[in-house]
PDB file of C-alpha atoms in Angstrom:
ATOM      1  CA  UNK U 234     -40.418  95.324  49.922  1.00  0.00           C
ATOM      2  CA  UNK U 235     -41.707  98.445  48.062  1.00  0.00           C
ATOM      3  CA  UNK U 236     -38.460 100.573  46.315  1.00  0.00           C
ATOM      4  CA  UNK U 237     -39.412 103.937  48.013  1.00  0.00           C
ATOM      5  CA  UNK U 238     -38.554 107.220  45.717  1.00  0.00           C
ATOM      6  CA  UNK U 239     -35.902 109.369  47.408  1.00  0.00           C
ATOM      7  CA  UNK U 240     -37.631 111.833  49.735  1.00  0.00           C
ATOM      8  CA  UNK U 241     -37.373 115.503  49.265  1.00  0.00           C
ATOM      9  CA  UNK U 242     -34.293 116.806  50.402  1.00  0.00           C
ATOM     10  CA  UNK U 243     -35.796 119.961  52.011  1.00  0.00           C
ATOM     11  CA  UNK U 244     -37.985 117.198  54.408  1.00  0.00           C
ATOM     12  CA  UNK U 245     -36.837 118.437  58.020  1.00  0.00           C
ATOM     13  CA  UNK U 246     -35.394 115.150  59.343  1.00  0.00           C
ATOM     14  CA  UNK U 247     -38.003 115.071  62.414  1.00  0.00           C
ATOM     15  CA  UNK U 248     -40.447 114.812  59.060  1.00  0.00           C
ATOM     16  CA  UNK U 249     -38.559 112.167  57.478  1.00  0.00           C
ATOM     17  CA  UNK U 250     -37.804 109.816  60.495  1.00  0.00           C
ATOM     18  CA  UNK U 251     -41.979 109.503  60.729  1.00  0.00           C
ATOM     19  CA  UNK U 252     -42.247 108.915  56.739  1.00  0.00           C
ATOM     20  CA  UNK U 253     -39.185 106.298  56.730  1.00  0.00           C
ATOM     21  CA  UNK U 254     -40.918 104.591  59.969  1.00  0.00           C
ATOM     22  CA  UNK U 255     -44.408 104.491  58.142  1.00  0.00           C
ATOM     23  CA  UNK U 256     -42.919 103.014  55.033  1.00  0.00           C
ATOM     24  CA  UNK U 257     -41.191 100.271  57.481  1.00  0.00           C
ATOM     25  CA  UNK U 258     -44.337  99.652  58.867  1.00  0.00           C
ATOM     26  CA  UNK U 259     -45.984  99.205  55.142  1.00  0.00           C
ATOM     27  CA  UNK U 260     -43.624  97.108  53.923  1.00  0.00           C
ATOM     28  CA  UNK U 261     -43.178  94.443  56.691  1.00  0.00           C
ATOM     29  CA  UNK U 262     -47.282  94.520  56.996  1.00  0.00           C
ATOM     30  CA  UNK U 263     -47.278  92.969  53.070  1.00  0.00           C
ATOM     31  CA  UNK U 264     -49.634  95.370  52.398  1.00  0.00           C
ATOM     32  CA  UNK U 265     -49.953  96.697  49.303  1.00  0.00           C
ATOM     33  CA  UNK U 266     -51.684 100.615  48.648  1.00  0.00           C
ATOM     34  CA  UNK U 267     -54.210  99.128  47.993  1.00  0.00           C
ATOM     35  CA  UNK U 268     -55.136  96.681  50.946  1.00  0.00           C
ATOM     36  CA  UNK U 269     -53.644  99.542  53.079  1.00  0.00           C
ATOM     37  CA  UNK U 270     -56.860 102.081  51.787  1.00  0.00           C
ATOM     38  CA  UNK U 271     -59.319  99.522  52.045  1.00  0.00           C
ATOM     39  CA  UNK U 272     -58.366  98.683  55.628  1.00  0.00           C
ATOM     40  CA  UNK U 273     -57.563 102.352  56.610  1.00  0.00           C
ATOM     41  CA  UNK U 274     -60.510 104.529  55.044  1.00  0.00           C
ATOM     42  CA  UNK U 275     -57.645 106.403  53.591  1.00  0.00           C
ATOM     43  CA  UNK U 276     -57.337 106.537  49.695  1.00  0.00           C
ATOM     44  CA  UNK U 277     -54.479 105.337  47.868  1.00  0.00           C
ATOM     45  CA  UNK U 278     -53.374 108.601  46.263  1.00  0.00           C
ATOM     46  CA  UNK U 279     -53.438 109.683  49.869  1.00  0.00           C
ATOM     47  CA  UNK U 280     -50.873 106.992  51.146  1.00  0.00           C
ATOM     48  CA  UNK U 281     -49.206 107.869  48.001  1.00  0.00           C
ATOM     49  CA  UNK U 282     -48.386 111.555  49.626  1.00  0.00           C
ATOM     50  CA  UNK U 283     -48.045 110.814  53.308  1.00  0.00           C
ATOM     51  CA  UNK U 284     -45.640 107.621  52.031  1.00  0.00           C
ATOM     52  CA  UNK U 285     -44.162 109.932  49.684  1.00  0.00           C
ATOM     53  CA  UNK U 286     -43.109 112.709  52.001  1.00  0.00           C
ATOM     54  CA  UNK U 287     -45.421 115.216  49.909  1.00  0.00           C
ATOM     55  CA  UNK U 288     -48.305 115.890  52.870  1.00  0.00           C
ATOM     56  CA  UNK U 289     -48.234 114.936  56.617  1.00  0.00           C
ATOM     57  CA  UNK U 290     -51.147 112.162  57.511  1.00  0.00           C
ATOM     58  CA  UNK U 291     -53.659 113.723  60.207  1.00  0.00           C
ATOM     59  CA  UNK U 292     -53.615 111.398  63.418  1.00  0.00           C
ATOM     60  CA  UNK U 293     -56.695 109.192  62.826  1.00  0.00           C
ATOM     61  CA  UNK U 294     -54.794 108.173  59.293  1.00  0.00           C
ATOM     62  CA  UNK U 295     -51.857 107.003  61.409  1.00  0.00           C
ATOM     63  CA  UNK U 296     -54.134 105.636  64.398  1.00  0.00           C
ATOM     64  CA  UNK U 297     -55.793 103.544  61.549  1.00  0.00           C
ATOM     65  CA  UNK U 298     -52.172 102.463  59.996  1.00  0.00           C
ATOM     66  CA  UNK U 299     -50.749 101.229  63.412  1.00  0.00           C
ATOM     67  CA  UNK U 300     -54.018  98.861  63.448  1.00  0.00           C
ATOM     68  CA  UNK U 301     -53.936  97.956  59.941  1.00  0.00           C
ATOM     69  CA  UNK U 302     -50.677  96.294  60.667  1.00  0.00           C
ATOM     70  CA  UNK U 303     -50.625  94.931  64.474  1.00  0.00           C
ATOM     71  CA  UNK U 304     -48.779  97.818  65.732  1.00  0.00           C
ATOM     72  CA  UNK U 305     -48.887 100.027  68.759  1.00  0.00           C
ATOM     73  CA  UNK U 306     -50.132 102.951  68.416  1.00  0.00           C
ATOM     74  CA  UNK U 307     -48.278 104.719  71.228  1.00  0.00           C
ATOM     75  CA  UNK U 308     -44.669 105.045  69.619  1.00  0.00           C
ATOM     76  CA  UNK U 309     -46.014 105.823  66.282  1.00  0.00           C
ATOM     77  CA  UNK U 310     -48.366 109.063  67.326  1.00  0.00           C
ATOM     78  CA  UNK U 311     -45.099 110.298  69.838  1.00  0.00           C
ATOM     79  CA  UNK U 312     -43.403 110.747  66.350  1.00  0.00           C
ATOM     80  CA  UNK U 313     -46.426 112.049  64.618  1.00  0.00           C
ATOM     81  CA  UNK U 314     -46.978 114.680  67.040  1.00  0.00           C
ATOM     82  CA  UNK U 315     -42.851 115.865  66.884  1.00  0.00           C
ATOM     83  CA  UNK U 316     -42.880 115.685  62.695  1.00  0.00           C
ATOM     84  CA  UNK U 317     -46.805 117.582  63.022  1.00  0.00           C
ATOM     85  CA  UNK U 318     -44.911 120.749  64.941  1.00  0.00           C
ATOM     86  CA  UNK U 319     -41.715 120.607  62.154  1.00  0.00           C
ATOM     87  CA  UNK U 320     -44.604 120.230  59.942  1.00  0.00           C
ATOM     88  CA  UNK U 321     -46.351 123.260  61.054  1.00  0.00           C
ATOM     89  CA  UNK U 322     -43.171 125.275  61.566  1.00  0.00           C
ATOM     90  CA  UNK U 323     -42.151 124.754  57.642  1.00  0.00           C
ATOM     91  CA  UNK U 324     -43.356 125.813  54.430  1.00  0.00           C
ATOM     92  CA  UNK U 325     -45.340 122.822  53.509  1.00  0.00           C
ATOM     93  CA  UNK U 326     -48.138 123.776  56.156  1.00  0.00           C
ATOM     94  CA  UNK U 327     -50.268 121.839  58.342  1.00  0.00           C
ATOM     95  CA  UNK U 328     -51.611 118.196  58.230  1.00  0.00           C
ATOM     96  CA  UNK U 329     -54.642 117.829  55.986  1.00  0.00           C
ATOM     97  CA  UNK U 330     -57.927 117.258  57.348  1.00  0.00           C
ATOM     98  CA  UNK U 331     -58.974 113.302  57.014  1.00  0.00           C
ATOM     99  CA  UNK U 332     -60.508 112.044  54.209  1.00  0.00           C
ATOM    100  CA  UNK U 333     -62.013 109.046  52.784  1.00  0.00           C
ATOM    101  CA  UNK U 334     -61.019 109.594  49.350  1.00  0.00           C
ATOM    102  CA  UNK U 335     -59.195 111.873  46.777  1.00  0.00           C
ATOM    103  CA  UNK U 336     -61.708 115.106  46.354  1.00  0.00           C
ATOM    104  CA  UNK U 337     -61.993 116.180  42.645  1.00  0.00           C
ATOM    105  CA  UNK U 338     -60.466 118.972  40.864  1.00  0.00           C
ATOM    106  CA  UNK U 339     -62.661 122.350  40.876  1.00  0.00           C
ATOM    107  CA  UNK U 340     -64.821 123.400  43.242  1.00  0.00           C
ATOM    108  CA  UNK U 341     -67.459 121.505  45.249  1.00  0.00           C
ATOM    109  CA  UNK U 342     -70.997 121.956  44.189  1.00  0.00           C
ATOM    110  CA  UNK U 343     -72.952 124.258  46.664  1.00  0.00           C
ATOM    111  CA  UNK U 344     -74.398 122.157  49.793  1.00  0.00           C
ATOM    112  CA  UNK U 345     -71.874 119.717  49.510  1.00  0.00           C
ATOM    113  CA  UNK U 346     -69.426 120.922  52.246  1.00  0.00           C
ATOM    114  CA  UNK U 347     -72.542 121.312  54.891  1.00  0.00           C
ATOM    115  CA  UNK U 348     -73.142 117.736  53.890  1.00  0.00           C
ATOM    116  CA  UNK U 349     -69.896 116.296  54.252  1.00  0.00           C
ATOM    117  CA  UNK U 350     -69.408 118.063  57.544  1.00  0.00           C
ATOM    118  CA  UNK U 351     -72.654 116.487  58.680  1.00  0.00           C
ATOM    119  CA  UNK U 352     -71.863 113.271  57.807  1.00  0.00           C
ATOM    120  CA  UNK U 353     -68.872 113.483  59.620  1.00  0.00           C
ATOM    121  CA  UNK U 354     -70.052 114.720  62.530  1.00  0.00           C
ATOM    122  CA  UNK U 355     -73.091 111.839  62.536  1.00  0.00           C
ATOM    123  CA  UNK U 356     -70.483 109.101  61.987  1.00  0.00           C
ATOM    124  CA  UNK U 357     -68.167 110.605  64.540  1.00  0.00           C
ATOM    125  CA  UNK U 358     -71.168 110.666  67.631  1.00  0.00           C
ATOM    126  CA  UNK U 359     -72.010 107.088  66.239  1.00  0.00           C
ATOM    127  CA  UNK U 360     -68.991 105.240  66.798  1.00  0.00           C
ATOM    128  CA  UNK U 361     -68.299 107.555  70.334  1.00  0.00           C
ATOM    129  CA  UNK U 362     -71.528 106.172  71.638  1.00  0.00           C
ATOM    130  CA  UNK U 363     -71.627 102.780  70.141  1.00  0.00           C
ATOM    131  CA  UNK U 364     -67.532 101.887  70.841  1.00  0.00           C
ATOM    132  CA  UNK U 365     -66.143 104.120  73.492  1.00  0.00           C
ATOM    133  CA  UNK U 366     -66.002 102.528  76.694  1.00  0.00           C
ATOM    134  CA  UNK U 367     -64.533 103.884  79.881  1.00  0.00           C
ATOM    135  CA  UNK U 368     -62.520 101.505  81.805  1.00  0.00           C
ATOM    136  CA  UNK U 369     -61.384 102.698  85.514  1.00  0.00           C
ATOM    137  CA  UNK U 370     -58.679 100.475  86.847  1.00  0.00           C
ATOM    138  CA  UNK U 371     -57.774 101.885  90.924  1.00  0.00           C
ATOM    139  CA  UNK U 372     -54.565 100.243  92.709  1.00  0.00           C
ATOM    140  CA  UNK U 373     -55.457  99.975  95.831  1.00  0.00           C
ATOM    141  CA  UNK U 374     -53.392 100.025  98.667  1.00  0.00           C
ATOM    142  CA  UNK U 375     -50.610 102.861  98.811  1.00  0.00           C
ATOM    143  CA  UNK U 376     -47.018 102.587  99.267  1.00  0.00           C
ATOM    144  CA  UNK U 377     -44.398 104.715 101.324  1.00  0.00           C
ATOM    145  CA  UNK U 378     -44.092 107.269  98.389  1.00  0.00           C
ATOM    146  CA  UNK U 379     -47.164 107.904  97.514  1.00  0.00           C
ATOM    147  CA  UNK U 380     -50.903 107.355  96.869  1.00  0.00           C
ATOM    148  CA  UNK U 381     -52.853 104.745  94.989  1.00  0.00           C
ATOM    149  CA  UNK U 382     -52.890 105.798  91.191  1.00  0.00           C
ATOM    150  CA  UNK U 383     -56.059 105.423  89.064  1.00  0.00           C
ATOM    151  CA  UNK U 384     -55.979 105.495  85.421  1.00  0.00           C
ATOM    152  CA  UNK U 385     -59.020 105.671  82.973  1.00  0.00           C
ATOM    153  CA  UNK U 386     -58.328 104.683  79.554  1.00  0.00           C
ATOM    154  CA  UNK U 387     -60.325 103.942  76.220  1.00  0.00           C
ATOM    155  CA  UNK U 388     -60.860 100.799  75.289  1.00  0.00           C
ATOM    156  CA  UNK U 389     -59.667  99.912  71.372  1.00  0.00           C
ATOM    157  CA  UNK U 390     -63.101  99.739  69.536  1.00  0.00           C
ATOM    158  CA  UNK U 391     -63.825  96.218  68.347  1.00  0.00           C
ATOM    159  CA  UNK U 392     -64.722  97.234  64.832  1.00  0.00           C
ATOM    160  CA  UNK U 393     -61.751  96.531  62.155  1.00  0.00           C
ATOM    161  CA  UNK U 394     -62.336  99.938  60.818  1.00  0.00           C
ATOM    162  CA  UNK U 395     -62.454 101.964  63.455  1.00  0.00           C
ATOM    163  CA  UNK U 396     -59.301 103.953  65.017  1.00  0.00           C
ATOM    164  CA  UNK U 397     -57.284 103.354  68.147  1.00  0.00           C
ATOM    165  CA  UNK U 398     -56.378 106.456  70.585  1.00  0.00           C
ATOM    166  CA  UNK U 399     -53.760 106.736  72.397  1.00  0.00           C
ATOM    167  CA  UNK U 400     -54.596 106.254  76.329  1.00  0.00           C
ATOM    168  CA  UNK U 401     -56.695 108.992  78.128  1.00  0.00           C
ATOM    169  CA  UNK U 402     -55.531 109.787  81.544  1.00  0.00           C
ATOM    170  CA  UNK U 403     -57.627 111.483  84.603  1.00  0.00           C
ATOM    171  CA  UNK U 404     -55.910 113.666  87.272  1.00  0.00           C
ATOM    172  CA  UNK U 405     -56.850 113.206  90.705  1.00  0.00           C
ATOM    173  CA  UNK U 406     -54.564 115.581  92.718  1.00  0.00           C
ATOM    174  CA  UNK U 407     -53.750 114.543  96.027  1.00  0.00           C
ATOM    175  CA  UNK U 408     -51.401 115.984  98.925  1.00  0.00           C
ATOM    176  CA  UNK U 409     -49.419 113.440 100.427  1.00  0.00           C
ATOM    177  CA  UNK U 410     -46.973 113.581 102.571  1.00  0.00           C
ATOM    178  CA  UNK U 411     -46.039 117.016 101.491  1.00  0.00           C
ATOM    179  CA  UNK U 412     -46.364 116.100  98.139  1.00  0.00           C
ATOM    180  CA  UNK U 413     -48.364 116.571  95.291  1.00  0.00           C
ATOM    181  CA  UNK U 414     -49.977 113.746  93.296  1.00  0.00           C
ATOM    182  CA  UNK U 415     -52.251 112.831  90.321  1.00  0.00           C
ATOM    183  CA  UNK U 416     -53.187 109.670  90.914  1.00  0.00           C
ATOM    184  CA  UNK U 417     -51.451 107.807  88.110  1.00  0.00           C
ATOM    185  CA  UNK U 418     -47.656 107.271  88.900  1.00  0.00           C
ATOM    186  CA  UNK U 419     -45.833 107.712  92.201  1.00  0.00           C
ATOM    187  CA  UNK U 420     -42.402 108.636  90.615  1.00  0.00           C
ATOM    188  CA  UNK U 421     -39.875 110.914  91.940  1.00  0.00           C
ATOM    189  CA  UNK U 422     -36.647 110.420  89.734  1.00  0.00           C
ATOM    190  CA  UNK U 423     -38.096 108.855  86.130  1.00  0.00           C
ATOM    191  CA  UNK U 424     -35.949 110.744  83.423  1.00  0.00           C
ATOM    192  CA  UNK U 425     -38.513 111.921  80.958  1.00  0.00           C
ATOM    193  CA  UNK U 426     -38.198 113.518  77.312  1.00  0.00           C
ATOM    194  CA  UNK U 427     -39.584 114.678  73.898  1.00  0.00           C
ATOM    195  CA  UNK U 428     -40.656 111.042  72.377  1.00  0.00           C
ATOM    196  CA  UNK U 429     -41.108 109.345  75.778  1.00  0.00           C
ATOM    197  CA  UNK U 430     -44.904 108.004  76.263  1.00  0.00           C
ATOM    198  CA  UNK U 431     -46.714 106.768  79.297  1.00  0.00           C
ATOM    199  CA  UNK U 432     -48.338 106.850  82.749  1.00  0.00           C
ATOM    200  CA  UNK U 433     -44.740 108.767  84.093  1.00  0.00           C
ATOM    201  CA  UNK U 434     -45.178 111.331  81.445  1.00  0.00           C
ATOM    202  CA  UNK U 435     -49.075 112.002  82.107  1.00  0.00           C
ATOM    203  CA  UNK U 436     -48.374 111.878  85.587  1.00  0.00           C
ATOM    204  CA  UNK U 437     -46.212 114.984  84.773  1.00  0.00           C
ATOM    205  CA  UNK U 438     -48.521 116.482  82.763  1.00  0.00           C
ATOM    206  CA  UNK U 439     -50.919 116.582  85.582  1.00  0.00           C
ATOM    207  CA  UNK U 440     -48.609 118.188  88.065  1.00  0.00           C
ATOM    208  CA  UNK U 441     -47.747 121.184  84.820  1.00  0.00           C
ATOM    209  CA  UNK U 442     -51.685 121.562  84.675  1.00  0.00           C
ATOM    210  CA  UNK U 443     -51.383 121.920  88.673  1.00  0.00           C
ATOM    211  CA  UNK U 444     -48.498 124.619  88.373  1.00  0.00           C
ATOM    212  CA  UNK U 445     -50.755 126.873  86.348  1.00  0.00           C
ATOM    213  CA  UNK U 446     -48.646 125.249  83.164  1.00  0.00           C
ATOM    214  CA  UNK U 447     -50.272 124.194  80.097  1.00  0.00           C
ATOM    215  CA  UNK U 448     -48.753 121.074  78.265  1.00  0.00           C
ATOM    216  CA  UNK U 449     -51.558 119.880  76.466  1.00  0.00           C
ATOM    217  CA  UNK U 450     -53.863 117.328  76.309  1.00  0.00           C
ATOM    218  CA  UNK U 451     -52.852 114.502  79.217  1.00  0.00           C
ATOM    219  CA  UNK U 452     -52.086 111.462  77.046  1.00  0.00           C
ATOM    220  CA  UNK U 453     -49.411 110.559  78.325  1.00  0.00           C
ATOM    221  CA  UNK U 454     -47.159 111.469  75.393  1.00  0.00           C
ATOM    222  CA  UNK U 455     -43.784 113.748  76.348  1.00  0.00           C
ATOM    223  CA  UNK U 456     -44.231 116.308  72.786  1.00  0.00           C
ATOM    224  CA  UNK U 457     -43.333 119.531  72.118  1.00  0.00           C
ATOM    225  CA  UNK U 458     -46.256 121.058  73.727  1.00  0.00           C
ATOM    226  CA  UNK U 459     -45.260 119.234  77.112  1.00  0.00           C
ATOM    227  CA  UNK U 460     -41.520 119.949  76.253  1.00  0.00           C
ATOM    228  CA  UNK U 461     -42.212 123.928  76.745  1.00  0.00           C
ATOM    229  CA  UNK U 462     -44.388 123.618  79.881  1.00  0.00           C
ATOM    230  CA  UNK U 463     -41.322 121.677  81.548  1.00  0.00           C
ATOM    231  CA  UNK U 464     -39.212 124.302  80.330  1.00  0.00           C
ATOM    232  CA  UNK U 465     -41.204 127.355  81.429  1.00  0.00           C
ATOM    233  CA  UNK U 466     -41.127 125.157  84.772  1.00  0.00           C
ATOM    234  CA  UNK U 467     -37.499 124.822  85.218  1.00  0.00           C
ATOM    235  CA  UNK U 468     -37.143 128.439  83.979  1.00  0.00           C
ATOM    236  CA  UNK U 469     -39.694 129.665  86.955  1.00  0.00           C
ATOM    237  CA  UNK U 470     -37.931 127.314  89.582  1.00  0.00           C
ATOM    238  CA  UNK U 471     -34.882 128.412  89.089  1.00  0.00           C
ATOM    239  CA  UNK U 472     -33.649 124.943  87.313  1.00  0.00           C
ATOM    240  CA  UNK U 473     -31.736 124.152  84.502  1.00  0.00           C
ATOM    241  CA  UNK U 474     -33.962 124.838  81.901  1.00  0.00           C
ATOM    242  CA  UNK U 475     -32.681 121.548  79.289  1.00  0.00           C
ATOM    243  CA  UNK U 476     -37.139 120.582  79.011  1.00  0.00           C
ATOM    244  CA  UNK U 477     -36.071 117.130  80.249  1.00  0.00           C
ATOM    245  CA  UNK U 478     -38.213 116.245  83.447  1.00  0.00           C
ATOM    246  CA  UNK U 479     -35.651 114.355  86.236  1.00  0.00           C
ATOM    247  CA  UNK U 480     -35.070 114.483  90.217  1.00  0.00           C
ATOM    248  CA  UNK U 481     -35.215 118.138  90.546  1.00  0.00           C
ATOM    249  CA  UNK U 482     -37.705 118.865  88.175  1.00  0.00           C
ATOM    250  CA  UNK U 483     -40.065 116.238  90.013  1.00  0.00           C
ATOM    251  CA  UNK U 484     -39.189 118.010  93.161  1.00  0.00           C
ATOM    252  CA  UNK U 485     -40.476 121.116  91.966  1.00  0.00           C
ATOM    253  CA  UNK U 486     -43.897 119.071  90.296  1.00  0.00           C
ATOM    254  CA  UNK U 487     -44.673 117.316  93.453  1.00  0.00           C
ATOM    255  CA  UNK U 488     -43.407 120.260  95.672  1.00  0.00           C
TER     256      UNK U 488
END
């Protein structure tokens, strides 16, 4: 086990309960820095701040973490994505940009940031054309409450470098029975919050997008963004406005 240095004491706690689940994550991997940056793309001064609660990792650095050490991705970017808006909202500023090592002091020569960005961007369309794969998975049949769901998600790509993404979901509204689906859960009562993750919560993200909401991207993950959507929901309807998506909030999404 590493001895971690005390974080700083101004760290909003949404901040710190990502950094002290990071370092958990380093330490029962074995990893050291170093094996970490050679399996991450990420430098070791660079897990040096984002371990060190001095910067925020951008979320491909914690993507390629949850890989490094056998983990699922899912919980891990739910927590980025809360610590990201404390991030934003303090005085530390936003996450950096990824990067595969340190840059050096001074400024860059001239050309050199029209070359990086064009490597980048040539790397990035590589591995989206050479690793991405769409996979559609329908359930057929339908049951009393609903209709069949269909979910299209990204396959992990098989290189060891690469990054995982959290799940992708596709709406597909449908009026059943007087009610309004998307095609990827049939639930009327789930009890959904900030840090919850899954088909339930993209479902609902769907049905916001249908409202004339916005909550973001539909991955499935119940953040901050989301959080307001359900609230300016509830606030609409009539509801109680506590951004927590139950019965009566689903009654107003499918409604």
């Amino acid at each position: 086990m590493s001895r971690w240095a005390a974080l700083p004491a101004e760290l909003d706690p949404r901040v710190r309960r990502f950094v002290v689940c990071t370092r958990r994550l380093k330490d029962h991997s074995g990893l050291s820095l170093r094996q970490l940056a050679a399996r991450t793309g990420y430098s070791q001064k660079s897990w040096e701040r984002y371990l060190g609660g001095r910067s925020l990792p951008p979320r491909e650095a914690v993507a390629a973490l949850a890989a490094a050490v056998g983990e699922d991705p899912t919980r891990l970017l739910a927590l980025h994505e809360v610590a990201a808006e404390a991030w934003r909202r303090g005085r530390a500023g936003p996450p950096e940009a990824p990067v595969a090592q340190d840059a050096p002091e001074g400024p860059p020569p001239p050309g050199r940031s029209a070359r990086v960005a064009l490597i980048a961007g040539a790397v990035a369309l590589a591995l989206a054309l050479s690793t991405t794969v769409l996979l559609a998975v329908r359930l057929s049949g339908r049951e009393q409450d609903g209709p069949p769901a269909t979910l299209v998600a990204t396959d992990v790509p098989s290189s060891a470098s690469a990054s995982p993404t959290a799940p992708l979901y596709t709406c597909r509204l449908e009026r059943f029975d007087g009610r309004w689906y998307a095609g990827i859960s049939r639930t009327r009562d789930a009890i959904l919050a900030q840090g919850h993750a899954g088909p339930d919560v993209a479902e609902a993200q769907c049905l916001l997008r249908r409202a004339g909401l916005a909550p973001g991207a539909v991955d499935g993950i119940f953040g901050p963004v989301t959080r307001r959507a359900v609230e300016a929901l509830q606030r609409r309807d009539g509801l109680v406005v506590d951004g927590i998506v139950g019965p009566h909030t689903w009654k107003a999404l499918r409604g």
